Short mmCIF file of C-alpha atoms and ligand atoms in Angstrom, two decimals:
data_model
loop_
_atom_site.label_atom_id
_atom_site.label_comp_id
_atom_site.label_asym_id
_atom_site.label_seq_id
_atom_site.Cartn_x
_atom_site.Cartn_y
_atom_site.Cartn_z
CA UNK A 211 69.57 -21.22 15.70
CA UNK A 212 70.02 -22.25 11.77
CA UNK A 213 73.01 -24.18 13.39
CA UNK A 214 71.23 -25.83 15.86
CA UNK A 215 68.07 -26.38 13.88
CA UNK A 216 70.52 -28.68 11.66
CA UNK A 217 72.54 -30.60 14.07
CA UNK A 218 69.62 -31.18 16.34
CA UNK A 219 66.55 -31.75 14.08
CA UNK A 220 68.54 -33.03 10.95
CA UNK A 221 71.67 -34.23 11.00
CA UNK A 222 70.86 -36.32 14.74
CA UNK A 223 67.83 -37.83 12.75
CA UNK A 224 70.13 -39.43 9.95
CA UNK A 225 70.10 -36.48 7.18
CA UNK A 226 74.16 -36.97 6.44
CA UNK A 227 74.25 -36.33 2.86
CA UNK A 228 76.78 -33.26 3.29
CA UNK A 229 75.67 -30.99 -0.27
CA UNK A 230 72.31 -31.48 1.48
CA UNK A 231 73.07 -30.24 4.90
CA UNK A 232 75.45 -27.48 3.40
CA UNK A 233 72.94 -26.38 1.37
CA UNK A 234 70.25 -26.09 4.56
CA UNK A 235 73.13 -23.91 6.13
CA UNK A 236 73.18 -21.60 3.58
CA UNK A 237 69.69 -20.63 3.26
CA UNK A 238 67.99 -18.22 5.27
CA UNK A 239 64.89 -19.84 6.67
CA UNK A 240 63.83 -16.64 8.54
CA UNK A 241 63.41 -14.75 4.85
CA UNK A 242 60.72 -17.24 3.72
CA UNK A 243 58.23 -16.89 6.60
CA UNK A 244 56.07 -14.12 7.77
CA UNK A 245 56.84 -11.89 9.95
CA UNK A 246 54.35 -12.83 12.74
CA UNK A 247 56.38 -16.57 12.57
CA UNK A 248 59.77 -15.23 12.24
CA UNK A 249 60.67 -16.01 15.72
CA UNK A 250 59.62 -19.94 15.07
CA UNK A 251 61.34 -19.85 11.64
CA UNK A 252 64.02 -22.93 13.32
CA UNK A 253 61.36 -24.52 15.05
CA UNK A 254 60.29 -28.50 14.53
CA UNK A 255 57.12 -28.25 13.37
CA UNK A 256 55.25 -26.54 10.29
CA UNK A 257 54.65 -22.94 10.40
CA UNK A 258 51.57 -21.10 8.71
CA UNK A 259 52.03 -19.08 5.75
CA UNK A 260 48.88 -17.62 4.74
CA UNK A 261 45.99 -18.98 2.73
CA UNK A 262 45.43 -21.89 4.84
CA UNK A 263 49.28 -23.05 4.06
CA UNK A 264 52.42 -24.41 5.52
CA UNK A 265 55.80 -24.18 5.45
CA UNK A 266 57.21 -27.83 5.93
CA UNK A 267 59.12 -29.01 9.36
CA UNK A 268 63.06 -28.77 8.47
CA UNK A 269 63.48 -32.38 8.86
CA UNK A 270 60.49 -33.42 6.23
CA UNK A 271 61.95 -30.92 3.70
CA UNK A 272 65.63 -32.18 4.16
CA UNK A 273 64.67 -35.83 4.26
CA UNK A 274 63.02 -35.28 0.84
CA UNK A 275 65.74 -33.44 -0.46
CA UNK A 276 68.10 -35.87 0.24
CA UNK A 277 65.47 -38.51 -0.98
CA UNK A 278 66.06 -36.71 -4.15
CA UNK A 279 69.95 -37.65 -4.86
CA UNK A 280 70.65 -34.31 -6.42
CA UNK A 281 74.24 -34.07 -7.82
CA UNK A 282 73.93 -30.33 -9.36
CA UNK A 283 73.14 -31.39 -12.89
CA UNK A 284 69.33 -31.60 -12.59
CA UNK A 285 66.36 -30.21 -14.14
CA UNK A 286 63.75 -30.26 -11.25
CA UNK A 287 59.97 -30.09 -11.19
CA UNK A 288 58.63 -28.68 -7.86
CA UNK A 289 55.03 -28.39 -7.47
CA UNK A 290 53.70 -26.53 -4.34
CA UNK A 291 55.94 -23.68 -4.06
CA UNK A 292 54.41 -22.24 -0.82
CA UNK A 293 56.85 -19.87 0.81
CA UNK A 294 59.42 -20.40 -1.61
CA UNK A 295 61.86 -21.90 1.05
CA UNK A 296 61.85 -25.69 -0.25
CA UNK A 297 62.37 -23.98 -3.94
CA UNK A 298 65.54 -22.09 -2.58
CA UNK A 299 67.28 -25.23 -1.48
CA UNK A 300 66.42 -26.92 -4.75
CA UNK A 301 67.77 -24.17 -6.43
CA UNK A 302 71.05 -24.75 -4.40
CA UNK A 303 71.61 -28.16 -5.22
CA UNK A 304 70.36 -28.49 -8.94
CA UNK A 305 70.83 -26.58 -12.38
CA UNK A 306 67.25 -25.80 -12.78
CA UNK A 307 64.32 -25.49 -11.02
CA UNK A 308 60.22 -25.11 -12.31
CA UNK A 309 57.97 -24.58 -9.47
CA UNK A 310 54.46 -24.56 -9.70
CA UNK A 311 51.98 -23.11 -7.29
CA UNK A 312 48.05 -22.80 -7.52
CA UNK A 313 47.55 -19.88 -4.89
CA UNK A 314 48.94 -16.20 -7.04
CA UNK A 315 49.53 -14.45 -3.64
CA UNK A 316 52.08 -17.13 -2.43
CA UNK A 317 53.93 -17.17 -5.63
CA UNK A 318 54.46 -14.03 -6.28
CA UNK A 319 55.62 -13.52 -2.35
CA UNK A 320 58.24 -16.67 -3.02
CA UNK A 321 59.41 -15.20 -6.23
CA UNK A 322 60.20 -11.70 -4.60
CA UNK A 323 61.86 -13.55 -1.69
CA UNK A 324 63.77 -15.83 -4.30
CA UNK A 325 64.78 -12.89 -6.71
CA UNK A 326 65.94 -10.75 -3.66
CA UNK A 327 68.09 -13.77 -2.67
CA UNK A 328 69.70 -13.95 -6.38
CA UNK A 329 68.36 -17.23 -7.54
CA UNK A 330 68.47 -17.27 -11.29
CA UNK A 331 67.81 -20.82 -11.96
CA UNK A 332 64.42 -20.89 -10.63
CA UNK A 333 60.79 -20.40 -12.77
CA UNK A 334 57.71 -20.25 -11.07
CA UNK A 335 54.19 -20.60 -12.63
CA UNK A 336 50.73 -20.41 -11.28
CA UNK A 337 48.95 -23.22 -12.07
CA UNK A 338 47.37 -26.69 -11.29
CA UNK A 339 50.61 -28.52 -10.89
CA UNK A 340 49.16 -31.84 -10.78
CA UNK A 341 49.13 -31.17 -15.00
CA UNK A 342 52.94 -30.80 -14.33
CA UNK A 343 54.82 -28.10 -16.40
CA UNK A 344 54.80 -29.87 -20.04
CA UNK A 345 56.75 -27.13 -21.46
CA UNK A 346 60.02 -27.93 -19.98
CA UNK A 347 59.55 -31.53 -19.46
CA UNK A 348 60.89 -34.38 -18.75
CA UNK A 349 62.49 -33.61 -15.91
CA UNK A 350 64.93 -35.43 -13.96
CA UNK A 351 63.51 -35.24 -10.75
CA UNK A 352 60.02 -34.34 -9.32
CA UNK A 353 59.12 -33.07 -6.02
CA UNK A 354 55.50 -32.62 -4.59
CA UNK A 355 54.94 -30.81 -1.58
CA UNK A 356 51.41 -31.65 -1.00
CA UNK A 357 49.65 -34.46 0.00
CA UNK A 358 48.22 -36.45 -3.04
CA UNK A 359 45.45 -38.89 -2.94
CA UNK A 360 47.47 -40.95 -6.12
CA UNK A 361 50.14 -40.37 -8.19
CA UNK A 362 49.20 -37.85 -10.84
CA UNK A 363 49.46 -39.31 -14.07
CA UNK A 364 51.10 -36.39 -15.73
CA UNK A 365 53.70 -36.28 -13.44
CA UNK A 366 54.69 -39.66 -14.07
CA UNK A 367 54.83 -39.12 -17.55
CA UNK A 368 56.70 -35.88 -17.45
CA UNK A 369 59.64 -37.53 -15.12
CA UNK A 370 62.68 -38.74 -17.24
CA UNK A 371 63.65 -42.47 -17.75
CA UNK A 372 66.05 -42.90 -14.62
CA UNK A 373 64.21 -39.98 -12.67
CA UNK A 374 63.09 -40.01 -9.16
CA UNK A 375 60.15 -38.35 -7.78
CA UNK A 376 59.53 -37.71 -4.10
CA UNK A 377 55.91 -37.29 -2.90
CA UNK A 378 53.33 -37.68 -0.26
CA UNK A 379 50.31 -40.03 -1.07
CA UNK A 380 47.99 -41.04 1.42
CA UNK A 381 44.73 -39.56 2.53
CA UNK A 382 43.91 -36.11 4.12
CA UNK A 383 45.05 -36.64 7.61
CA UNK A 384 48.30 -38.90 7.08
CA UNK A 385 50.38 -39.67 4.09
CA UNK A 386 53.18 -42.02 3.23
CA UNK A 387 56.46 -40.16 1.65
CA UNK A 388 57.16 -42.21 -1.55
CA UNK A 389 60.18 -42.29 -3.44
CA UNK A 390 59.04 -43.12 -7.03
CA UNK A 391 62.07 -44.29 -9.46
CA UNK A 392 61.09 -44.46 -13.24
CA UNK A 393 62.99 -47.16 -14.76
CA UNK A 394 62.73 -48.84 -18.49
CA UNK A 395 61.00 -51.72 -16.94
CA UNK A 396 58.71 -49.79 -15.11
CA UNK A 397 58.02 -47.93 -11.63
CA UNK A 398 59.60 -48.81 -8.47
CA UNK A 399 58.42 -47.23 -5.17
CA UNK A 400 59.47 -47.30 -1.63
CA UNK A 401 57.89 -45.39 1.57
CA UNK A 402 60.50 -43.64 3.42
CA UNK A 403 58.59 -41.93 6.35
CA UNK A 404 54.92 -40.97 7.85
CA UNK A 405 54.25 -37.18 7.24
CA UNK A 406 51.42 -34.59 6.97
CA UNK A 407 50.73 -32.05 4.08
CA UNK A 408 48.45 -29.89 3.04
CA UNK A 409 46.37 -31.30 0.76
CA UNK A 410 47.41 -31.26 -3.35
CA UNK A 411 44.12 -30.02 -4.72
CA UNK A 412 43.01 -30.06 -8.63
CA UNK A 413 42.80 -32.47 -11.15
CA UNK A 414 44.72 -35.80 -10.40
CA UNK A 415 44.42 -34.32 -6.52
CA UNK A 416 41.73 -33.57 -3.89
CA UNK A 417 38.58 -31.58 -4.89
CA UNK A 418 38.06 -28.45 -3.07
CA UNK A 419 35.33 -29.41 -1.41
CA UNK A 420 36.73 -33.15 -0.33
CA UNK A 421 39.30 -31.08 2.26
N1 LIG B 592 57.39 -26.69 -0.09
C1 LIG B 592 56.67 -25.47 0.48
C2 LIG B 592 55.58 -25.79 1.35
C3 LIG B 592 54.09 -25.71 0.35
S1 LIG B 592 52.63 -26.53 1.53
C4 LIG B 592 57.80 -24.72 1.11
O1 LIG B 592 58.85 -24.73 1.61
O2 LIG B 592 56.85 -23.59 1.98
C5 LIG B 592 52.00 -27.26 -0.07
C6 LIG B 592 51.78 -25.80 -1.15
O3 LIG B 592 51.25 -26.78 -2.43
C7 LIG B 592 50.77 -24.62 -0.73
O4 LIG B 592 51.21 -23.53 -1.21
C8 LIG B 592 49.56 -25.14 -1.62
O5 LIG B 592 48.89 -24.04 -2.23
C9 LIG B 592 50.44 -25.64 -3.11
N2 LIG B 592 49.40 -26.83 -3.54
C10 LIG B 592 48.29 -27.67 -3.60
N3 LIG B 592 47.77 -28.37 -4.54
C11 LIG B 592 48.37 -27.55 -5.45
C12 LIG B 592 48.37 -27.64 -7.17
N4 LIG B 592 47.48 -28.67 -7.47
N5 LIG B 592 49.44 -26.85 -7.71
C13 LIG B 592 50.12 -26.58 -7.14
N6 LIG B 592 50.33 -26.15 -5.89
C14 LIG B 592 49.68 -26.74 -4.97
#
């Protein structure tokens, strides 16, 4: 099923970067979804992971990963650990991954699975990720996997010069997946896709009562 997902949902839709495809081949997605939806682990849509949150559709996870242009040496900040699946993909492709999740039960479950699978280059923290994770900044790459209403300034500040951030930005119902490049001369951004993510909550994000 994993191979069929890779062929039909990822490669057929234009994700051709070899390292990205190989990472999706290696990571067992079924390990990251709750037992009641395990049979749907390779389906072409997001799945509920509890606490009103979702694991992204495989294609969107692959697209975001490809946009990060990881070569293997990067320090990556991820906001929205969720199930930990995307975290595992990043850990396969980068040197170190720092992942922030605001819901403690999700962070704990993700950490348990990532530990069981033997990832030693991942650190997870329970906090409001719109503030980033100052301690280990700057980051070569930042991936936000919840929908932002605007670019959180602390994340831009914690992105290294020459770094890339991938982030969904828009309203609560739909967002633009944006690729932001931080250059000496300023910020460059381009939209690569329309997408729908659960909201990024907190300072520099949506208020709990707005969602
Ligand atoms: N990448 C995840 C998908 C996560 S869904 C996966 O592969 O499973 C988005 C996650 O972002 C949710 O778990 C949600 O709790 C979290 N989130 C929302 N706002 C956040 C914030 N301000 N800081 C950290 N995590 C946040």
